[in-house]
Short mmCIF file of C-alpha atoms in Angstrom, two decimals:
data_model
loop_
_atom_site.label_atom_id
_atom_site.label_comp_id
_atom_site.label_asym_id
_atom_site.label_seq_id
_atom_site.Cartn_x
_atom_site.Cartn_y
_atom_site.Cartn_z
CA MET A 73 -106.20 47.42 -122.64
CA LYS A 74 -105.73 45.38 -119.48
CA THR A 75 -108.37 42.69 -119.12
CA ILE A 76 -109.51 42.13 -115.56
CA HIS A 77 -111.32 38.96 -114.60
CA GLU A 78 -114.27 39.15 -112.28
CA HIS A 79 -112.20 38.10 -109.28
CA GLY A 80 -109.89 40.99 -109.93
CA THR A 81 -106.90 39.02 -111.20
CA PRO A 82 -105.45 40.59 -114.33
CA GLU A 83 -105.22 38.38 -117.42
CA ILE A 84 -101.43 38.70 -117.60
CA SER A 85 -101.01 37.56 -114.01
CA LEU A 86 -103.03 34.39 -114.77
CA ARG A 87 -101.01 33.73 -117.93
CA VAL A 88 -97.73 33.91 -116.00
CA GLU A 89 -99.15 31.63 -113.32
CA ALA A 90 -100.29 29.21 -116.05
CA LEU A 91 -96.85 29.36 -117.64
CA GLU A 92 -95.13 28.58 -114.37
CA SER A 93 -97.43 25.67 -113.52
CA LEU A 94 -96.97 24.10 -116.98
CA LEU A 95 -93.17 24.48 -116.85
CA GLU A 96 -93.07 23.01 -113.37
CA GLU A 97 -95.25 20.03 -114.33
CA ARG A 98 -92.84 19.23 -117.14
CA GLY A 99 -89.83 19.51 -114.89
CA LEU A 100 -88.48 22.46 -116.89
CA ILE A 101 -88.24 24.75 -113.88
CA ASN A 102 -87.66 24.27 -110.20
CA PRO A 103 -89.70 26.74 -108.12
CA VAL A 104 -86.92 26.91 -105.53
CA ALA A 105 -84.45 28.00 -108.23
CA VAL A 106 -86.94 30.63 -109.39
CA ASP A 107 -87.31 31.97 -105.84
CA ARG A 108 -83.54 32.09 -105.48
CA VAL A 109 -83.10 34.05 -108.72
CA ILE A 110 -85.75 36.58 -107.71
CA GLN A 111 -84.26 37.06 -104.27
CA HIS A 112 -80.80 37.48 -105.77
CA PHE A 113 -81.89 40.23 -108.14
CA GLU A 114 -84.23 41.99 -105.70
CA GLN A 115 -81.95 41.98 -102.68
CA ASP A 116 -78.35 41.19 -103.57
CA VAL A 117 -77.73 42.92 -106.88
CA GLY A 118 -77.95 46.67 -106.97
CA PRO A 119 -76.12 49.80 -107.97
CA LEU A 120 -73.72 49.48 -105.02
CA ASN A 121 -71.18 47.62 -107.16
CA GLY A 122 -71.07 50.47 -109.68
CA ALA A 123 -70.84 53.02 -106.87
CA LYS A 124 -67.80 51.24 -105.40
CA ALA A 125 -66.03 51.39 -108.76
CA VAL A 126 -66.84 55.09 -109.19
CA ALA A 127 -65.61 56.02 -105.70
CA ARG A 128 -62.35 54.13 -106.23
CA ALA A 129 -61.86 55.83 -109.62
CA TRP A 130 -62.29 59.25 -107.99
CA ILE A 131 -59.59 58.66 -105.41
CA ASP A 132 -57.17 56.56 -107.48
CA PRO A 133 -56.26 57.91 -110.96
CA ASP A 134 -54.47 54.69 -111.93
CA PHE A 135 -57.59 52.67 -111.12
CA LYS A 136 -59.60 55.16 -113.18
CA SER A 137 -57.39 54.56 -116.23
CA ARG A 138 -57.80 50.83 -115.84
CA LEU A 139 -61.57 51.21 -115.35
CA LEU A 140 -61.95 53.18 -118.58
CA GLN A 141 -59.68 50.75 -120.43
CA ASP A 142 -61.13 47.42 -119.27
CA ALA A 143 -64.00 47.82 -116.84
CA ALA A 144 -64.51 44.14 -116.04
CA ALA A 145 -60.84 43.61 -115.15
CA ALA A 146 -60.64 46.79 -113.05
CA ILE A 147 -63.89 46.09 -111.17
CA SER A 148 -62.75 42.54 -110.42
CA GLU A 149 -59.93 44.12 -108.37
CA LEU A 150 -62.70 45.19 -105.95
CA GLY A 151 -63.81 41.59 -105.56
CA ILE A 152 -66.84 42.12 -107.81
CA THR A 153 -67.54 39.74 -110.68
CA VAL A 154 -68.77 41.53 -113.78
CA GLY A 155 -70.92 39.23 -115.89
CA ASP A 156 -71.71 41.75 -118.62
CA ASN A 157 -69.41 43.33 -121.16
CA VAL A 158 -69.35 46.75 -119.51
CA GLN A 159 -67.71 49.86 -120.90
CA VAL A 160 -67.29 52.85 -118.60
CA ILE A 161 -67.57 56.35 -120.10
CA GLU A 162 -66.30 59.39 -118.21
CA ASN A 163 -68.27 62.60 -117.77
CA THR A 164 -66.18 65.77 -117.87
CA PRO A 165 -66.98 69.48 -117.51
CA LYS A 166 -67.12 69.69 -121.32
CA GLU A 167 -68.83 66.39 -122.15
CA HIS A 168 -71.88 64.77 -120.60
CA ASN A 169 -72.71 61.17 -121.42
CA VAL A 170 -76.02 59.38 -121.05
CA VAL A 171 -77.00 55.75 -121.61
CA VAL A 172 -80.06 54.25 -123.27
CA CYS A 173 -81.00 50.98 -124.87
CA SER A 174 -83.09 52.17 -127.79
CA LEU A 175 -84.19 48.67 -128.83
CA CYS A 176 -85.04 46.97 -125.56
CA SER A 177 -83.47 47.26 -122.12
CA CYS A 178 -79.79 46.23 -122.25
CA TYR A 179 -78.24 47.35 -118.99
CA PRO A 180 -75.14 46.44 -116.94
CA TRP A 181 -76.98 44.30 -114.35
CA SER A 182 -73.87 43.12 -112.57
CA VAL A 183 -72.83 46.64 -111.61
CA LEU A 184 -76.14 48.54 -111.49
CA GLY A 185 -78.75 45.87 -110.67
CA LEU A 186 -82.00 45.83 -112.63
CA PRO A 187 -82.97 48.84 -114.73
CA PRO A 188 -85.52 51.32 -113.37
CA THR A 189 -88.96 51.41 -114.95
CA TRP A 190 -88.40 54.67 -116.80
CA TYR A 191 -85.27 53.27 -118.51
CA LYS A 192 -87.49 50.71 -120.26
CA SER A 193 -90.25 53.14 -121.24
CA PRO A 194 -90.90 53.95 -124.92
CA ALA A 195 -90.72 57.67 -124.11
CA TYR A 196 -87.20 57.54 -122.65
CA ARG A 197 -85.86 55.12 -125.25
CA ALA A 198 -87.05 57.30 -128.14
CA ARG A 199 -86.67 60.80 -126.74
CA VAL A 200 -83.22 60.66 -125.15
CA VAL A 201 -81.80 59.83 -128.58
CA ARG A 202 -83.74 62.60 -130.33
CA GLU A 203 -83.60 65.41 -127.78
CA PRO A 204 -81.15 64.46 -125.02
CA ARG A 205 -80.65 68.01 -123.74
CA LYS A 206 -84.37 68.46 -123.15
CA VAL A 207 -84.82 65.03 -121.56
CA LEU A 208 -81.84 65.62 -119.25
CA ALA A 209 -83.23 69.03 -118.23
CA GLU A 210 -86.58 67.42 -117.43
CA MET A 211 -84.78 64.87 -115.27
CA GLY A 212 -82.96 67.61 -113.39
CA VAL A 213 -79.66 67.87 -115.28
CA ASP A 214 -79.33 71.36 -116.72
CA LEU A 215 -76.30 71.57 -118.97
CA ALA A 216 -74.68 74.73 -120.33
CA ASP A 217 -74.92 75.14 -124.10
CA ASP A 218 -71.20 74.52 -124.56
CA VAL A 219 -71.36 71.09 -122.92
CA THR A 220 -71.43 68.35 -125.55
CA ILE A 221 -73.91 65.53 -124.94
CA ARG A 222 -73.21 62.03 -126.17
CA VAL A 223 -75.84 59.30 -126.07
CA TRP A 224 -74.58 55.72 -125.77
CA ASP A 225 -76.87 52.97 -127.02
CA SER A 226 -76.33 49.80 -124.98
CA SER A 227 -76.66 46.42 -126.65
CA ALA A 228 -76.17 42.81 -125.65
CA GLU A 229 -72.54 43.17 -126.76
CA ILE A 230 -71.62 46.36 -124.87
CA ARG A 231 -73.42 47.77 -121.85
CA TYR A 232 -72.42 51.27 -120.84
CA MET A 233 -71.99 52.76 -117.40
CA ILE A 234 -71.16 56.40 -116.75
CA LEU A 235 -68.36 57.58 -114.49
CA PRO A 236 -69.93 60.77 -113.13
CA GLN A 237 -67.96 63.87 -112.18
CA ARG A 238 -66.82 64.03 -108.58
CA PRO A 239 -68.81 66.81 -106.88
CA ALA A 240 -66.93 69.98 -105.96
CA GLY A 241 -66.35 70.19 -102.22
CA SER A 242 -65.99 66.41 -101.77
CA GLU A 243 -62.16 66.49 -101.68
CA SER A 244 -61.99 65.70 -97.97
CA LEU A 245 -64.36 62.72 -98.17
CA SER A 246 -63.05 59.17 -97.93
CA GLU A 247 -63.91 56.38 -100.35
CA GLU A 248 -66.42 54.97 -97.84
CA GLU A 249 -68.05 58.38 -97.46
CA LEU A 250 -68.26 58.88 -101.23
CA ILE A 251 -69.93 55.54 -102.04
CA PRO A 252 -73.41 56.35 -100.64
CA LEU A 253 -73.50 59.63 -102.61
CA ILE A 254 -73.21 57.81 -105.94
CA MET A 255 -76.75 57.01 -107.02
CA ARG A 256 -77.82 54.73 -109.81
CA ASP A 257 -79.17 57.54 -112.00
CA ALA A 258 -75.77 59.26 -112.03
CA MET A 259 -74.24 56.08 -113.46
CA ILE A 260 -76.87 56.05 -116.23
CA GLY A 261 -76.06 59.71 -116.88
CA VAL A 262 -79.43 61.24 -116.01
CA ALA A 263 -78.29 62.80 -112.74
CA ASN A 264 -75.19 64.40 -111.26
CA VAL A 265 -73.63 63.36 -107.98
CA THR A 266 -74.28 66.00 -105.36
CA LEU A 267 -73.22 66.51 -101.77
CA PRO A 268 -75.90 66.15 -99.12
CA ASP A 269 -77.23 69.43 -97.77
CA LYS A 270 -75.42 70.49 -94.62
CA GLY A 271 -77.91 69.81 -91.84
CA MET B 153 -88.86 61.57 -111.07
CA ALA B 154 -89.05 60.36 -107.49
CA ASP B 155 -92.14 62.43 -106.74
CA GLN B 156 -94.08 60.53 -109.42
CA ASN B 157 -93.30 57.18 -107.88
CA PRO B 158 -96.39 55.54 -106.34
CA ALA B 159 -94.03 53.47 -104.22
CA ASP B 160 -93.28 56.61 -102.19
CA VAL B 161 -96.29 55.91 -99.99
CA LEU B 162 -94.89 52.55 -98.86
CA ASP B 163 -92.72 52.01 -95.82
CA THR B 164 -89.11 52.75 -96.59
CA GLU B 165 -87.56 51.04 -93.58
CA GLY B 166 -88.35 48.15 -91.30
CA PRO B 167 -89.82 44.70 -92.01
CA ALA B 168 -92.62 46.00 -94.25
CA ALA B 169 -90.24 47.83 -96.56
CA PRO B 170 -90.16 46.39 -100.07
CA PRO B 171 -86.80 45.74 -101.69
CA ARG B 172 -85.57 48.87 -103.35
CA SER B 173 -82.95 49.82 -105.84
CA ASN B 174 -81.92 53.38 -105.08
CA GLY B 175 -85.43 54.39 -104.16
CA GLU B 176 -87.40 52.55 -106.84
CA LEU B 177 -89.15 49.21 -106.68
CA VAL B 178 -87.50 46.73 -108.97
CA PHE B 179 -90.83 45.09 -109.82
CA GLU B 180 -94.25 46.71 -109.83
CA GLU B 181 -96.35 43.53 -109.66
CA PRO B 182 -95.71 40.04 -108.24
CA TRP B 183 -96.24 38.41 -111.65
CA GLU B 184 -93.41 40.52 -113.05
CA SER B 185 -90.89 39.11 -110.61
CA ARG B 186 -92.20 35.53 -111.17
CA LEU B 187 -91.86 35.96 -114.92
CA PHE B 188 -88.39 37.44 -114.56
CA GLY B 189 -87.32 34.66 -112.19
CA ILE B 190 -88.67 31.89 -114.45
CA THR B 191 -86.88 33.36 -117.46
CA MET B 192 -83.57 33.74 -115.64
CA ALA B 193 -83.76 30.29 -114.03
CA MET B 194 -84.35 28.62 -117.40
CA HIS B 195 -81.53 30.62 -118.93
CA GLU B 196 -79.18 29.65 -116.09
CA ALA B 197 -80.14 26.03 -116.70
CA GLY B 198 -78.94 26.45 -120.29
CA MET B 199 -82.37 25.99 -121.88
CA PHE B 200 -82.03 28.88 -124.34
CA ASP B 201 -79.53 31.46 -125.54
CA TRP B 202 -80.09 34.92 -124.15
CA GLU B 203 -79.67 36.46 -127.60
CA GLU B 204 -82.53 34.36 -128.93
CA PHE B 205 -84.83 35.74 -126.23
CA ARG B 206 -83.50 39.28 -126.64
CA GLN B 207 -84.29 39.33 -130.36
CA LEU B 208 -87.88 38.27 -129.63
CA LEU B 209 -88.14 40.94 -126.93
CA ILE B 210 -86.86 43.59 -129.34
CA ASP B 211 -89.41 42.41 -131.88
CA GLU B 212 -92.30 42.52 -129.39
CA ILE B 213 -91.30 46.03 -128.30
CA ARG B 214 -91.02 47.14 -131.91
CA ILE B 215 -94.50 45.80 -132.66
CA TRP B 216 -95.91 47.69 -129.67
CA ASP B 217 -94.06 50.89 -130.56
CA GLY B 218 -95.35 50.69 -134.12
CA ALA B 219 -99.01 50.24 -133.17
CA ASP B 220 -101.41 52.89 -131.97
CA HIS B 221 -101.28 52.65 -128.16
CA ALA B 222 -101.83 55.07 -125.33
CA GLU B 223 -98.55 55.56 -123.47
CA GLU B 224 -100.09 54.65 -120.11
CA ASP B 225 -100.88 51.16 -121.46
CA TRP B 226 -97.17 50.41 -121.82
CA SER B 227 -95.94 47.50 -119.75
CA TYR B 228 -92.38 46.35 -120.24
CA TYR B 229 -93.00 42.99 -118.61
CA GLU B 230 -96.07 42.35 -120.77
CA ARG B 231 -93.74 42.62 -123.78
CA TRP B 232 -91.31 40.33 -121.96
CA ALA B 233 -94.15 37.82 -121.38
CA ALA B 234 -95.13 37.88 -125.05
CA ALA B 235 -91.52 37.34 -126.13
CA PHE B 236 -91.02 34.55 -123.58
CA GLU B 237 -94.18 32.72 -124.70
CA ARG B 238 -92.92 32.89 -128.29
CA LEU B 239 -89.55 31.53 -127.19
CA LEU B 240 -91.17 28.59 -125.38
CA ALA B 241 -93.36 27.86 -128.42
CA HIS B 242 -90.29 27.93 -130.72
CA LYS B 243 -88.58 25.49 -128.39
CA GLY B 244 -91.58 23.18 -128.59
CA PHE B 245 -92.20 23.23 -124.83
CA PHE B 246 -95.91 23.98 -125.33
CA GLN B 247 -98.75 23.39 -127.76
CA ALA B 248 -100.24 26.59 -129.15
CA ASP B 249 -103.19 27.13 -126.75
CA GLU B 250 -101.97 25.34 -123.65
CA ILE B 251 -101.17 28.53 -121.75
CA GLN B 252 -104.55 30.07 -122.55
CA ILE B 253 -106.43 26.91 -121.53
CA ARG B 254 -104.55 26.75 -118.22
CA ALA B 255 -105.04 30.47 -117.58
CA ASP B 256 -108.77 30.12 -118.28
CA SER B 257 -109.00 27.27 -115.80
CA PHE B 258 -107.27 29.44 -113.18
CA ALA B 259 -109.67 32.29 -113.95
CA ALA B 260 -112.59 29.96 -113.30
CA ARG B 261 -111.41 29.08 -109.80
CA PRO B 262 -113.95 29.83 -107.11
CA HIS B 263 -113.48 33.13 -105.32
CA GLY B 264 -110.96 32.83 -102.50
CA HIS B 265 -108.99 30.18 -104.39
CA ASP B 266 -107.57 32.50 -106.97
CA HIS B 267 -104.13 32.97 -105.50
#
């Protein structure tokens, strides 16, 4: 499938390099702007923004209501600009929610950063819609039979983020202590938030 | 899933550590981040509507999904590249074979000058 040239450079890598050099010659891109975009997405944008919103929702019920009602407005209270049309869905003991983009890879970049590789894979996109309980179990989320699972299909219009359940035993933790526990996968709905093992 | 991640063998802290997003590399290959950066920079500059690109990406993914492929051959950013090339052709930025001709000339560079 992947063509390798004799010097070991894959075909696709050469095509992208060719694309960039042609665009640059025509003044259609500025390499400095490209570098800046890459650095921004690799280093500045990540799931921390989503984690801050989740931690605040856990400790402040009024914020939680606002977050579920109008995520962009609520998250902006934390000084975070939400560029996407994000809707936050709450996990409860009786209902587990999980996000996919079955057509491509729509994802709330401004709160979760760039999507992980598996989110974009054909297997995840197809299977989580068809057999969510099995896929979740394979990813480490075992749900009791009486827990309803809802699958949310993100699109360019609405990008979903999950508000995971606050882990039992975390009542004494502060907002700052909660934030690092809230991992990206929990906000996609394929993991639960857990407390670190007592060392 | 973390135990399947080839990135686990890389440094996780210190100057050699690659950028991570909750334990996973954002890009697997340098060309993927270049392609992503070029696309985003052109979009930021107002050169195309995101929806126009997204529809082409959906189409490229649908074509791949519908054909007989081994799952390990899947590359999200290869689909992205195909969609982006189509977008640029629609916009009239390139002649049909310009990218291939340029890529071939890069492939023919003498060894040691191929970066």
